[in-house]
Coordinates of C-alpha atoms and ligand atoms in Angstrom, one line a residue:
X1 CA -23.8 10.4 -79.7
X2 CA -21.5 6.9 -78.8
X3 CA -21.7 3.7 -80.2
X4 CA -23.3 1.7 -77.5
X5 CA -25.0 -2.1 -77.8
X6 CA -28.6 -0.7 -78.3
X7 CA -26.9 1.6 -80.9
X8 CA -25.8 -0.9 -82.8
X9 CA -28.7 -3.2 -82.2
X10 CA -30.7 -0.1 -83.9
X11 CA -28.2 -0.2 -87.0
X12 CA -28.3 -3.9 -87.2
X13 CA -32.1 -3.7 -87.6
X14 CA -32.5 -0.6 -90.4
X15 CA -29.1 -1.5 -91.8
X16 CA -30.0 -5.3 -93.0
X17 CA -33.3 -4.2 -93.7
X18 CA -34.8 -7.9 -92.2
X19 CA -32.3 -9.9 -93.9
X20 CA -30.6 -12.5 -91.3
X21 CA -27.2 -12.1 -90.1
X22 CA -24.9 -14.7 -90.2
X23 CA -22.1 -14.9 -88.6
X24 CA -19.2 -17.7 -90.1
X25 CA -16.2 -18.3 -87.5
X26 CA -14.0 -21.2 -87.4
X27 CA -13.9 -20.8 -83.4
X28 CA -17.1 -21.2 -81.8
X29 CA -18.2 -18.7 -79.1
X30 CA -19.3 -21.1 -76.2
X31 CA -17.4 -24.6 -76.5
X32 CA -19.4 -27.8 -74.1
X33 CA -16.9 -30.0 -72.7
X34 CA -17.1 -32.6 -70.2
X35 CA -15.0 -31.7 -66.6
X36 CA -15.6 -34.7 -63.9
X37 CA -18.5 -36.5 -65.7
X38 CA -20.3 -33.1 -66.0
X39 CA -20.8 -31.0 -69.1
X40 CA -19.7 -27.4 -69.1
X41 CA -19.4 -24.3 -70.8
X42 CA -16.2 -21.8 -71.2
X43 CA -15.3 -19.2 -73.6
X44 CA -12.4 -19.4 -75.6
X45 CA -9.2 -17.6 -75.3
X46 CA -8.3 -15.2 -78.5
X47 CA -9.7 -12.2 -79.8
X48 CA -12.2 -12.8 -82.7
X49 CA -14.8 -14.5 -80.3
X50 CA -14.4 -12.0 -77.6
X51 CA -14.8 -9.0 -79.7
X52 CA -17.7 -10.8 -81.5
X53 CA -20.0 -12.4 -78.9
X54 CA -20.9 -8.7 -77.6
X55 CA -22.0 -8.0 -81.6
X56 CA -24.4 -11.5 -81.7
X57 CA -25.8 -10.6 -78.7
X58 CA -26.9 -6.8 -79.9
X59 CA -27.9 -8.0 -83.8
X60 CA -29.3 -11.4 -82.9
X61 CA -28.7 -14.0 -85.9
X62 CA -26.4 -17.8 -86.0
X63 CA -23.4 -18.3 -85.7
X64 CA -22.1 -20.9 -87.7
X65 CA -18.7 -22.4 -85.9
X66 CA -16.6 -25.4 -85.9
X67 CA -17.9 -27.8 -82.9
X68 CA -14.9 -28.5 -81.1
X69 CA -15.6 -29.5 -77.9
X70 CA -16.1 -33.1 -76.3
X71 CA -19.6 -32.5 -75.5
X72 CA -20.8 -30.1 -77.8
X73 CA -23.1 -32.5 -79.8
X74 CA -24.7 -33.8 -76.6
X75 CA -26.3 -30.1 -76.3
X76 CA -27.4 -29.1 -79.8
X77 CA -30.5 -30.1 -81.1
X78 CA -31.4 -32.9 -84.2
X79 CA -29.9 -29.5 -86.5
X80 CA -26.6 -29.2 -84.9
X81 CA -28.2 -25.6 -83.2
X82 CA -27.5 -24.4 -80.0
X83 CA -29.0 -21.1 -78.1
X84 CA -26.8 -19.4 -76.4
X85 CA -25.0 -17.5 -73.9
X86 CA -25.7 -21.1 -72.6
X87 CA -26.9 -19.1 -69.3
X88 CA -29.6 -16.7 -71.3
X89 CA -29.6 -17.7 -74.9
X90 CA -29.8 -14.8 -76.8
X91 CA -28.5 -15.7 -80.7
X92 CA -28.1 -19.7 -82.0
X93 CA -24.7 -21.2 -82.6
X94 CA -25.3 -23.8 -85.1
X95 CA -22.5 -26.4 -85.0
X96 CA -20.6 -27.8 -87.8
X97 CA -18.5 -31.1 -87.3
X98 CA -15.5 -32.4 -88.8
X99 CA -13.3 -35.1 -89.0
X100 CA -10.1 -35.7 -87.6
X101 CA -8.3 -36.0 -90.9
X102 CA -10.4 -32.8 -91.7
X103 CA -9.6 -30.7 -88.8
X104 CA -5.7 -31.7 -89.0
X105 CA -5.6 -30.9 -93.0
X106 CA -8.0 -27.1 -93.0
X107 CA -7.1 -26.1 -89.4
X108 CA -3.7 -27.0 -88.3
X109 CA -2.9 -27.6 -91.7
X110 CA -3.6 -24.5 -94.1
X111 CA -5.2 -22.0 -91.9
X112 CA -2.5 -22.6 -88.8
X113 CA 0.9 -23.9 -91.0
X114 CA 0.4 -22.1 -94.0
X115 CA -1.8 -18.9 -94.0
X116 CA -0.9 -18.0 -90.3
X117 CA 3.0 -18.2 -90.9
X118 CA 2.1 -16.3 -94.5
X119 CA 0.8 -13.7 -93.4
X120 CA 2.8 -12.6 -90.5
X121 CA 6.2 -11.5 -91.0
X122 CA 7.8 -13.3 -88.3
X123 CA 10.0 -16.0 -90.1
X124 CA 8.4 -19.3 -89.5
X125 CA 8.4 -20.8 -92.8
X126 CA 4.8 -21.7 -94.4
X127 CA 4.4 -25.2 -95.1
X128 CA 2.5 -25.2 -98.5
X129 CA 1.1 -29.1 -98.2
X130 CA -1.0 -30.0 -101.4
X131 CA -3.5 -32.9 -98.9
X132 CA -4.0 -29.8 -96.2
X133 CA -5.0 -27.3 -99.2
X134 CA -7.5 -29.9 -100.0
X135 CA -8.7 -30.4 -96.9
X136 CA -9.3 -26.8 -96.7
X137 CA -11.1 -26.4 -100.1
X138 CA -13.4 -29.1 -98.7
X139 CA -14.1 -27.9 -95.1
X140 CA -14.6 -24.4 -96.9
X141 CA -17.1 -26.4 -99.4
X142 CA -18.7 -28.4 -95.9
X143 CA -19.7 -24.5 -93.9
X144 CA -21.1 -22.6 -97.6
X145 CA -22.9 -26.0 -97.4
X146 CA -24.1 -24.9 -93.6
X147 CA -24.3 -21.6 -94.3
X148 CA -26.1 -22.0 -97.3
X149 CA -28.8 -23.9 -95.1
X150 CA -29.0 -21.4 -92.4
X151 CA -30.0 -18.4 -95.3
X152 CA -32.7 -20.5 -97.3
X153 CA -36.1 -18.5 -97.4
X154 CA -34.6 -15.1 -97.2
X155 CA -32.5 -12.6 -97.3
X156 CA -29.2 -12.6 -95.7
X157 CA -25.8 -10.8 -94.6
X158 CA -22.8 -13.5 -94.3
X159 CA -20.4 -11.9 -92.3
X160 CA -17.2 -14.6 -92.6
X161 CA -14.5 -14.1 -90.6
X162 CA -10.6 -14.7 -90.6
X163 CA -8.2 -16.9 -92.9
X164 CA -10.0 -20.0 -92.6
X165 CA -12.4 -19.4 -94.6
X166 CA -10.7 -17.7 -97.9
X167 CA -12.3 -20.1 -100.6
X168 CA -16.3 -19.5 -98.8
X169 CA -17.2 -16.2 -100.1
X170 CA -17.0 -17.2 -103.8
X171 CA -19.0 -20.6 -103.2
X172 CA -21.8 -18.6 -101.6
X173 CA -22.2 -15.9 -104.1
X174 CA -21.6 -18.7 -107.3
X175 CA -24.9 -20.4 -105.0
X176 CA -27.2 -17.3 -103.8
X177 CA -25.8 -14.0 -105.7
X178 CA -28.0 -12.1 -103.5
X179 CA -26.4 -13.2 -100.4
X180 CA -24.7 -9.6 -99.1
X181 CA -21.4 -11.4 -98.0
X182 CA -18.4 -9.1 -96.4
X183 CA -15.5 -10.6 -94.7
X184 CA -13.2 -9.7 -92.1
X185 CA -9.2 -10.6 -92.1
X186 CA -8.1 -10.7 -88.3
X187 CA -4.7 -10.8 -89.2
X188 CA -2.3 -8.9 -91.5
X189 CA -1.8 -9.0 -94.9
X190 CA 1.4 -9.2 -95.9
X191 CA 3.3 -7.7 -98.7
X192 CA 2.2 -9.2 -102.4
X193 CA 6.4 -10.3 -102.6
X194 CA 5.5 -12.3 -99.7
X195 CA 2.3 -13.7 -100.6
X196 CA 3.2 -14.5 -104.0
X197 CA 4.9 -17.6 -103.1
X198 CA 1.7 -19.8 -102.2
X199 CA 1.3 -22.4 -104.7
X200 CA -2.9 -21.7 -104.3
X201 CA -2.3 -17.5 -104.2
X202 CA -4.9 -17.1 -107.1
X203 CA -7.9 -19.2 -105.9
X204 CA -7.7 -18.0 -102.6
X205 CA -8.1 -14.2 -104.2
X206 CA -10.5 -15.8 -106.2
X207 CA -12.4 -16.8 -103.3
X208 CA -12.0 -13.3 -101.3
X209 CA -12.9 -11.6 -104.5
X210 CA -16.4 -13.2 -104.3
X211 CA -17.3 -10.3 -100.9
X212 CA -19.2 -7.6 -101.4
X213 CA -16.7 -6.1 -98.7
X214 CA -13.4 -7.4 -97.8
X215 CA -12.1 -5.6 -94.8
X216 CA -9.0 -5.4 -92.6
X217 CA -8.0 -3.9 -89.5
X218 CA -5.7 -1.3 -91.0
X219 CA -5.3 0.7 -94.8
X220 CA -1.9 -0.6 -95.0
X221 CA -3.1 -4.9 -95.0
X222 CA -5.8 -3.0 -97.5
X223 CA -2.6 -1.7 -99.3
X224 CA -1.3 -5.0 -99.5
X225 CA -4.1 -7.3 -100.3
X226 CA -5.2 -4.5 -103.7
X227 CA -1.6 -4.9 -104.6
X228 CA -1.4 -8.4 -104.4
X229 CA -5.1 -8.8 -106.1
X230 CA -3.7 -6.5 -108.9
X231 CA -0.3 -8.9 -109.4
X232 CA -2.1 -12.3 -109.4
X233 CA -5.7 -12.0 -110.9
X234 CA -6.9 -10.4 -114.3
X235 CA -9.0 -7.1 -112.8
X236 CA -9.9 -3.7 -112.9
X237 CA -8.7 -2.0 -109.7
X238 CA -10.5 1.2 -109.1
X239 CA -8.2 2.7 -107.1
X240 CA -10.4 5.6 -106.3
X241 CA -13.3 3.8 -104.7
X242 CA -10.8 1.1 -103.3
X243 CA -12.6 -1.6 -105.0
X244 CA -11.8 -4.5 -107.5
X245 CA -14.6 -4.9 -109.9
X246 CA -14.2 -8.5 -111.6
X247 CA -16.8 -10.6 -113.9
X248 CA -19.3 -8.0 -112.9
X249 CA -18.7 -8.6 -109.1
X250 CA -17.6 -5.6 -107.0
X251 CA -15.7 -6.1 -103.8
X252 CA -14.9 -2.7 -101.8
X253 CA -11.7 -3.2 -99.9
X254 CA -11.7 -0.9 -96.5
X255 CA -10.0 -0.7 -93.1
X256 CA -12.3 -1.3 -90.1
X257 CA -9.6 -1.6 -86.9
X258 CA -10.9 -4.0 -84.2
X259 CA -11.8 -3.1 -81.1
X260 CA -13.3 -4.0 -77.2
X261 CA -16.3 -3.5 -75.5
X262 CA -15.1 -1.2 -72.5
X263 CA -18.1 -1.0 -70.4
X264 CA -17.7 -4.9 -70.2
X265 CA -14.1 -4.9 -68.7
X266 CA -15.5 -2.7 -66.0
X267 CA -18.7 -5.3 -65.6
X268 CA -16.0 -7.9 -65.5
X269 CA -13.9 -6.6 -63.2
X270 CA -16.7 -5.9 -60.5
X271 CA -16.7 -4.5 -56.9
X272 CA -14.6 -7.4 -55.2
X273 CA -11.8 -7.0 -57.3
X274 CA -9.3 -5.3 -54.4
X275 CA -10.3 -8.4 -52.7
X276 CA -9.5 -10.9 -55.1
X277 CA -6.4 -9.5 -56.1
X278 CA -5.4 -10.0 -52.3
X279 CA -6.1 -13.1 -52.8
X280 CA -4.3 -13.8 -55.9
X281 CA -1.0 -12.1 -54.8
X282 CA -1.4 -14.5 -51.6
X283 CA -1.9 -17.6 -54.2
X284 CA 1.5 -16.6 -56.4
X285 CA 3.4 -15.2 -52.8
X286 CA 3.8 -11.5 -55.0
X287 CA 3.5 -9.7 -51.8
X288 CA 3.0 -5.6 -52.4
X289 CA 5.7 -6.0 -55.2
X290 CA 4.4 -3.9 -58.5
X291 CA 4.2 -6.4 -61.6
X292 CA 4.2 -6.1 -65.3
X293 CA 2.1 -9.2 -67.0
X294 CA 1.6 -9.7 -70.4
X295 CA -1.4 -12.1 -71.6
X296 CA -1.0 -13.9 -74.7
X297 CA -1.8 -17.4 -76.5
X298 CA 1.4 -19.2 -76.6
X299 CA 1.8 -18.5 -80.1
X300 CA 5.2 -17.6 -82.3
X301 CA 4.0 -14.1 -83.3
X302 CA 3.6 -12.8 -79.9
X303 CA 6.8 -12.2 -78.6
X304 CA 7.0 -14.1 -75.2
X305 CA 10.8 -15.2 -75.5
X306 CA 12.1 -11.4 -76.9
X307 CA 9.8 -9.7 -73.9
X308 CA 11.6 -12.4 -71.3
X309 CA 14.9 -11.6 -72.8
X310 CA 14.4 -8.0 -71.7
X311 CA 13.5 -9.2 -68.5
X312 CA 16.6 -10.6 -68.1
X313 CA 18.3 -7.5 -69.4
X314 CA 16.3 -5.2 -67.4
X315 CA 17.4 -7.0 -64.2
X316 CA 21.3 -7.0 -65.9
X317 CA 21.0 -3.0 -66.4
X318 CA 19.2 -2.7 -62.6
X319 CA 20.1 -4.7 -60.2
X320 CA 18.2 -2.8 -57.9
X321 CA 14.9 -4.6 -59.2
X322 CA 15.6 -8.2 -57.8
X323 CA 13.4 -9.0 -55.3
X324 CA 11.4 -6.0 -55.7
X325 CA 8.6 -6.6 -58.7
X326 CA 7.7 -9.8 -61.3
X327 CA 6.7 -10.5 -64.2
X328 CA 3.8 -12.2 -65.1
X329 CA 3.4 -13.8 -68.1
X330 CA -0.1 -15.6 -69.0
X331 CA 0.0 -17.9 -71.3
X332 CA -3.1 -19.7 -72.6
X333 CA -2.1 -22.8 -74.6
X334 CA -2.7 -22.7 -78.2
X335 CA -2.3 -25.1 -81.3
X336 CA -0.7 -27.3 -79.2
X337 CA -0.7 -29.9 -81.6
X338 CA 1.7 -27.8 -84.1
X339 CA 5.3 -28.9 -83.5
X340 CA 5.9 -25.1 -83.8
X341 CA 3.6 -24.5 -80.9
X342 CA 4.9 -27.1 -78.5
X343 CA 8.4 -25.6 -79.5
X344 CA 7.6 -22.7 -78.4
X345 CA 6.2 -23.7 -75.2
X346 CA 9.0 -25.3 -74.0
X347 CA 11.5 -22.6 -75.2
X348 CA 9.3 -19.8 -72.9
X349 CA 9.1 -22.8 -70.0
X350 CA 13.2 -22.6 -70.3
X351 CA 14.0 -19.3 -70.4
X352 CA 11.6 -18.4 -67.7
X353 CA 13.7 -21.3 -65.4
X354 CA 17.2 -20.0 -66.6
X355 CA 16.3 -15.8 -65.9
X356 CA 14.9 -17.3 -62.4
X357 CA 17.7 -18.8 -61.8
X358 CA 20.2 -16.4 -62.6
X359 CA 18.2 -13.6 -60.8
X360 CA 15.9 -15.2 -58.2
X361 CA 16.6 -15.5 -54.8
X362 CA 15.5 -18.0 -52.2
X363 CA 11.9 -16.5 -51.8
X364 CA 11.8 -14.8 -54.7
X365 CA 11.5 -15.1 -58.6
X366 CA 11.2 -12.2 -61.3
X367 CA 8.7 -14.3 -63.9
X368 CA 5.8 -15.8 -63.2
X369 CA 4.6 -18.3 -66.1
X370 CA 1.0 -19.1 -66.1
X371 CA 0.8 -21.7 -69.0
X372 CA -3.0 -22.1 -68.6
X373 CA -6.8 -20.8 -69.7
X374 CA -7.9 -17.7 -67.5
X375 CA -11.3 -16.7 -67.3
X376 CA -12.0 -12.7 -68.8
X377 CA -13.1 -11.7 -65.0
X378 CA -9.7 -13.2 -64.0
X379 CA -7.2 -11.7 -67.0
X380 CA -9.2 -7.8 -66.2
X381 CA -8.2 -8.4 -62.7
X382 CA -4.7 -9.1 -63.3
X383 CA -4.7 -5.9 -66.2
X384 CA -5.9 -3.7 -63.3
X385 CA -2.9 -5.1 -60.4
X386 CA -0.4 -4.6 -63.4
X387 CA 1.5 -1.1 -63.1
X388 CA 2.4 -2.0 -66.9
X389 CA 1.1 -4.6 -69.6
X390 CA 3.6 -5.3 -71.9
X391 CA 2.6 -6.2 -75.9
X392 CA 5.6 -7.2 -77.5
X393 CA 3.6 -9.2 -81.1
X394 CA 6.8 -9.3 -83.5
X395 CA 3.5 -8.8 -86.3
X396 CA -0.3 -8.8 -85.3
X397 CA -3.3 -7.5 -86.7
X398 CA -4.7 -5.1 -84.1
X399 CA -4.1 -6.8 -80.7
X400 CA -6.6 -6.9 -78.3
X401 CA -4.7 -7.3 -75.1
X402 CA -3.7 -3.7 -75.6
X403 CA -7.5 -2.5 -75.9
X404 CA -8.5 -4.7 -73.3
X405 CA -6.0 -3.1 -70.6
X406 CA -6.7 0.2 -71.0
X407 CA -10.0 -0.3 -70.7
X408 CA -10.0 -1.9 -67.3
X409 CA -7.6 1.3 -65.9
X410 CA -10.8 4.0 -65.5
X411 CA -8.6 4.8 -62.5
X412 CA -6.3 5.9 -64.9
X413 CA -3.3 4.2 -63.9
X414 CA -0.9 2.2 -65.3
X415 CA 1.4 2.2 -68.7
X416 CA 1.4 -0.2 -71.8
X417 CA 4.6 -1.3 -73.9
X418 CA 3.1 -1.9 -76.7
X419 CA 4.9 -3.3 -80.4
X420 CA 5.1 -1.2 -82.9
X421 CA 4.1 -3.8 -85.3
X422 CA 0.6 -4.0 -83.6
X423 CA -2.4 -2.8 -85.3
X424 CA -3.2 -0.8 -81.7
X425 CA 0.1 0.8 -82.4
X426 CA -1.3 3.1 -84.7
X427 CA -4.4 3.9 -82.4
X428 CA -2.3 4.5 -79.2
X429 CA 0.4 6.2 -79.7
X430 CA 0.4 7.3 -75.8
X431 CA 1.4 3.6 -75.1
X432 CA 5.2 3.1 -74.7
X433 CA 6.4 1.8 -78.4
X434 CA 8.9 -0.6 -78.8
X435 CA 10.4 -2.6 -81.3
X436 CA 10.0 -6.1 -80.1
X437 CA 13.4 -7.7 -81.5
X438 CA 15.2 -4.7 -79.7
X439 CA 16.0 -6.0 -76.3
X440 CA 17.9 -2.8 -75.0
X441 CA 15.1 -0.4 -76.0
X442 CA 12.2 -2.9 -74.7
X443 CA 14.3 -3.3 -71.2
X444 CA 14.4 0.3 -71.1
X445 CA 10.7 0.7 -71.7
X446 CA 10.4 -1.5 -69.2
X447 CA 12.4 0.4 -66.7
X448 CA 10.2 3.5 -67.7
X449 CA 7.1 1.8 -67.1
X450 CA 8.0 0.7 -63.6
X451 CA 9.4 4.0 -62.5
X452 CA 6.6 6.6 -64.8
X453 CA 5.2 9.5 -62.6
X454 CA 1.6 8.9 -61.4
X455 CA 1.2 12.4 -63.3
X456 CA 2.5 11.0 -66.7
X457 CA 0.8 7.6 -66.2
X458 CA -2.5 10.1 -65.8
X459 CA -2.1 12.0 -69.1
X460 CA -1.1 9.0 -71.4
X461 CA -4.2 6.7 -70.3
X462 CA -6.7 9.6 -70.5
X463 CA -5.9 9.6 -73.7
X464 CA -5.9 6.1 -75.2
X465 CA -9.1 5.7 -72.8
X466 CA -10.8 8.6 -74.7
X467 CA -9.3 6.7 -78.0
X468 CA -11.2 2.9 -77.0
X469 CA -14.4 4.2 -75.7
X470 CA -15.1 6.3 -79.0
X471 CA -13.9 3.5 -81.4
X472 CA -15.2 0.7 -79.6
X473 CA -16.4 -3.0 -81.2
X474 CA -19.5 -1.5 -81.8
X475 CA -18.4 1.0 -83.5
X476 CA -16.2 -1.4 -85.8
X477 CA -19.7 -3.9 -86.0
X478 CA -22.2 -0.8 -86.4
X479 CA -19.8 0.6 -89.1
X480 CA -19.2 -2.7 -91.0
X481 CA -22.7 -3.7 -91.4
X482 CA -23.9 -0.1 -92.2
X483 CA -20.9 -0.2 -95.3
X484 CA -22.2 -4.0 -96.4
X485 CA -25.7 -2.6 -95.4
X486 CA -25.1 0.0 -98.5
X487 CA -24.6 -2.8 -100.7
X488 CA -28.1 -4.0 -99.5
X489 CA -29.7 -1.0 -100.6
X490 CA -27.8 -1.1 -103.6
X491 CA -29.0 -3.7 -105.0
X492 CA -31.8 -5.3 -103.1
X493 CA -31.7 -8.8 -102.6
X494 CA -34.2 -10.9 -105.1
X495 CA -35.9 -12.7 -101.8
X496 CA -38.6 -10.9 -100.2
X497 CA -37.9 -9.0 -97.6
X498 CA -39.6 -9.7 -93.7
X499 CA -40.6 -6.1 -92.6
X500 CA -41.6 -7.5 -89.6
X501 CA -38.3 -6.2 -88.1
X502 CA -37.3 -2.8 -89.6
X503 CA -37.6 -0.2 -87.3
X504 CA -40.3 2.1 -87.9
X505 CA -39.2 4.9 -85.3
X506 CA -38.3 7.3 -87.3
X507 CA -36.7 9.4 -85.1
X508 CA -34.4 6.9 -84.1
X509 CA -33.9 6.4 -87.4
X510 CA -32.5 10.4 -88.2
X511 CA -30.1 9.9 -85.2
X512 CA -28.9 6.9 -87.2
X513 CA -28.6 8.4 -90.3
X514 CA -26.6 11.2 -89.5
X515 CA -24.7 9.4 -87.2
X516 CA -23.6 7.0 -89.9
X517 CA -23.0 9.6 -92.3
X518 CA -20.8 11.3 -90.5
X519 CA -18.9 8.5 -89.5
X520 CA -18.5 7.1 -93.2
X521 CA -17.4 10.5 -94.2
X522 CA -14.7 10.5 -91.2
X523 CA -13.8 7.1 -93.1
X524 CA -14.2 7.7 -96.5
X525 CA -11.8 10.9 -95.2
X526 CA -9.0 8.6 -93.2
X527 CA -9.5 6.1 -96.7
X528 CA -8.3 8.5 -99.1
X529 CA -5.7 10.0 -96.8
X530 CA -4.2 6.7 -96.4
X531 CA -3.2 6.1 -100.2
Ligands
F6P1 O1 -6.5 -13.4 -84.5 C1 -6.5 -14.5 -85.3 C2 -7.2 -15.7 -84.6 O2 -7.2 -16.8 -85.4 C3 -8.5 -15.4 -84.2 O3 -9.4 -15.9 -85.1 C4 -8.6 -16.1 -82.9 O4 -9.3 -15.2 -81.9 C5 -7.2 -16.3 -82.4 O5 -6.4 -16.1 -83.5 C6 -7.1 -17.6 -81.7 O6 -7.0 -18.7 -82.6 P1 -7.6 -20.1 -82.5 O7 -9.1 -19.9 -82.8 O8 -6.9 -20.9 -83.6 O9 -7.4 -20.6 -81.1

């Protein structure tokens, strides 16, 4: 038995037993903005709201978000709420708005120039600026105040997610004890040397240390974070259980790796896609040559200039390759107000000029840069033209790119370079790994990937197909809520609880059960193994 949408839609409704779920992000799913007068909608590039809109629209619940775009308060109603998908509202997306001065201190401030550049070990320097810690203690303070609102009258599951919101999880339990509240870390967690240098390192574990379940994407960030907890904060580590038990709070630390929804990127990709990708090769003049593309946000820990670099030295080492394939880079702008972000934008926009001009020809250039937004339907189409994808994150939690282009190739094509500082590293070891600040061995992987036997590509994707389809996001969701759904039962929450919605099938119910036991043990195993 697979984890499919209704699957998980089952768990969601036996595993919170009627209590709401709420959902706290910093990005919002579905952002309004105005484009010629008119108001539209588009989904946002990264990750986190990808992998989670599939989960809101199985469990149902709010999402609480930061409203960022231009016209997202013309479409929410007199409570800042919003159904959506806008197209066939399914959950509510209830808005949250702040300042200028309060999106420049809490989100390019701490979360994007202190706790982004702290956690990943790429050596950008954190700034540690005492104004943007404030800032973020008070936007933290402004969603428990939303969240807060959204759970009055019941029971509730908070399910917070990423670095932006480190301080939330204590506020809400010091406010509603019963609140079930787990938290998810998209990115690593680095070592406790590393973290120890932030001037605010004990009340943000304070604030972490106020889940029920703090989780990560792999048992080594776990490693890290009850290492670092047991350096900084007076505690009783129980190193068996994985948990911190403090002032009579438990928090259960556990690995839940991220993943895709797979039957999506074949929804996504649909029946014209030969067609469009005619199209597009026409648009970008690629003729028949085979491409490699890599998709990322323009960001510092993804390795655009070290995978551009081996461009270059793939075309030094083979000559034979001019004129005959590109390179497509994607890049979806990001942070663009960070000075280190519009660094880095221009350094890519360089390099890609100075490797075409030292290897292009008159009608032809090895790197195609695409420095804007795609559309999901148009970045599957370009995963399944690509004979390779290459993932080349100098540090990243998981890495969805990787996920997402295997699970476009059902015809079981095509080869993935993939760092070995990825979270997917660990998950698909079939993919080509590399070290991304070793430009010999990632030209070489390159070279491999253009040149693999159809045989060899066969085997390898099989494989990490097999791998995404049984350990897919709703798995991760279905397996995160069943863990913090434990809690639940472990101590019921105080409100009353609406049995309006628990599944009576009983039937349904056993298929659960030892579904989820099974799985948890499979954990609880891969847990203890990992120490
Ligand atoms: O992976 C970390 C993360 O912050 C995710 O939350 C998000 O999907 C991605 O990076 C994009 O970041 P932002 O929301 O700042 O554009």
């Amino acid at each position: 038995m697979g984890w499919s949408k209704q699957r998980l839609e089952e768990i969601a409704k036996t595993r919170l037993g009627g209590a709401k779920l709420i959902v706290v992000a910093n990005r919002e799913p579905y952002i309004h903005r105005y484009s010629d007068g008119e108001i539209e909608w588009i989904r946002p590039a990264g990750g986190l709201t990808t992998a989670l809109d599939p989960v809101m629209q199985a469990c149902g619940g709010t999402w609480v978000a930061h409203g960022s775009g231009d016209a997202d308060r013309e479409t929410v109603d007199g409570t800042s709420r919003v159904g959506v998908p806008p197209d066939d509202p399914n959950y509510t997306l209830r808005r949250v708005w702040l300042t200028k001065e309060q999106e420049d201190g809490y989100y390019y401030g701490f979360a994007n120039s202190t706790l982004w550049p702290l956690c990943h070990q790429v050596y950008t320097r954190p700034s540690f600026d005492p104004a943007h810690w404030e800032a973020y203690r008070e936007v933290n303070e402004l969603f428990a105040a939303a969240v807060l609102e959204e759970a009055r009258g019941g029971p509730a599951m908070v399910f917070v997610q990423d670095y932006h919101f480190a301080l939330l999880p204590a506020i809400l339990k010091r406010e509603r004890p019963d609140l079930v509240v787990a938290q998810f870390w998209h990115i690593p967690w680095p070592h406790p040397e590393t973290f120890r240098v932030c001037p605010w390192a004990r009340e943000i574990l304070n604030g972490m240390l106020g889940n029920d379940l703090m989780s990560f994407h792999i048992q080594y960030h776990c490693n890290n974070f009850l290492e670092t907890v047991d350096r900084t904060v007076e505690c009783r580590i129980d190193r068996e259980r994985f948990a911190v038990e403090r002032n009579g709070q438990s928090t259960s630390v556990q690995p839940h790796p991220i993943s895709v929804d797979p039957e999506l990127a074949i929804e996504y990709l649909g029946n014209d896609w030969e067609k469009r990708a005619g199209e597009f090769r026409k648009r970008h003049r690629l003729g028949g040559r085979p491409l490699l593309v890599g998709v990322d946000r323009v960001d510092y820990t993804k390795g655009i200039p070290e995978r551009l670099r081996a461009v270059d030295r793939l075309l030094e080492l083979h000559p034979e390759w001019k004129g005959q394939f590109h390179f497509l880079q994607v890049g979806a702008p990001s942070r663009t107000h960070l000075v280190a972000y519009s660094d880095l934008n221009d350094e890519v926009e360089m390099l890609v000029e100075k490797i075409n001009w030292k290897h292009g020809t008159r009608n032809w250039k090895p790197v195609i840069f695409l420095n804007e937004h795609h559309t999901q339907k148009d970045l599957f189409l370009l995963y399944r033209m690509a004979v390779g994808c290459v993932v080349s994150s100098l540090h990243d939690g998981m890495n969805l790119v990787a996920k997402e282009y295997v699970s476009t190739r059902d015809d079981e094509r095509g080869v993935l370079v993939l760092s070995e500082f990825t979270g997917a590293a660990r998950e698909l070891p079939e993919a080509l790994i590399v070290n991304p600040f070793n430009v010999e061995q990632m030209a070489s992987a390159m070279q491999t990937a253009l040149t693999m036997p159809e045989e060899e590509q066969r085997r390898r994707m099989k494989k990490m197909r097999a791998q995404v389809e049984d350990n897919n996001i709703y798995r991760w969701a279905g397996m995160l809520l069943s863990e913090a759904g434990k809690l639940v039962d472990a101590e019921p929450p105080k409100a009353e609880v609406d049995t309006a919605v628990v599944d009576s099938d009983s039937s349904s119910e056993w298929d659960l059960e030892s579904l989820i036991a099974r799985e948890v043990g499979l954990s609880t195993a891969g847990f203890l193994s990992g120490m």
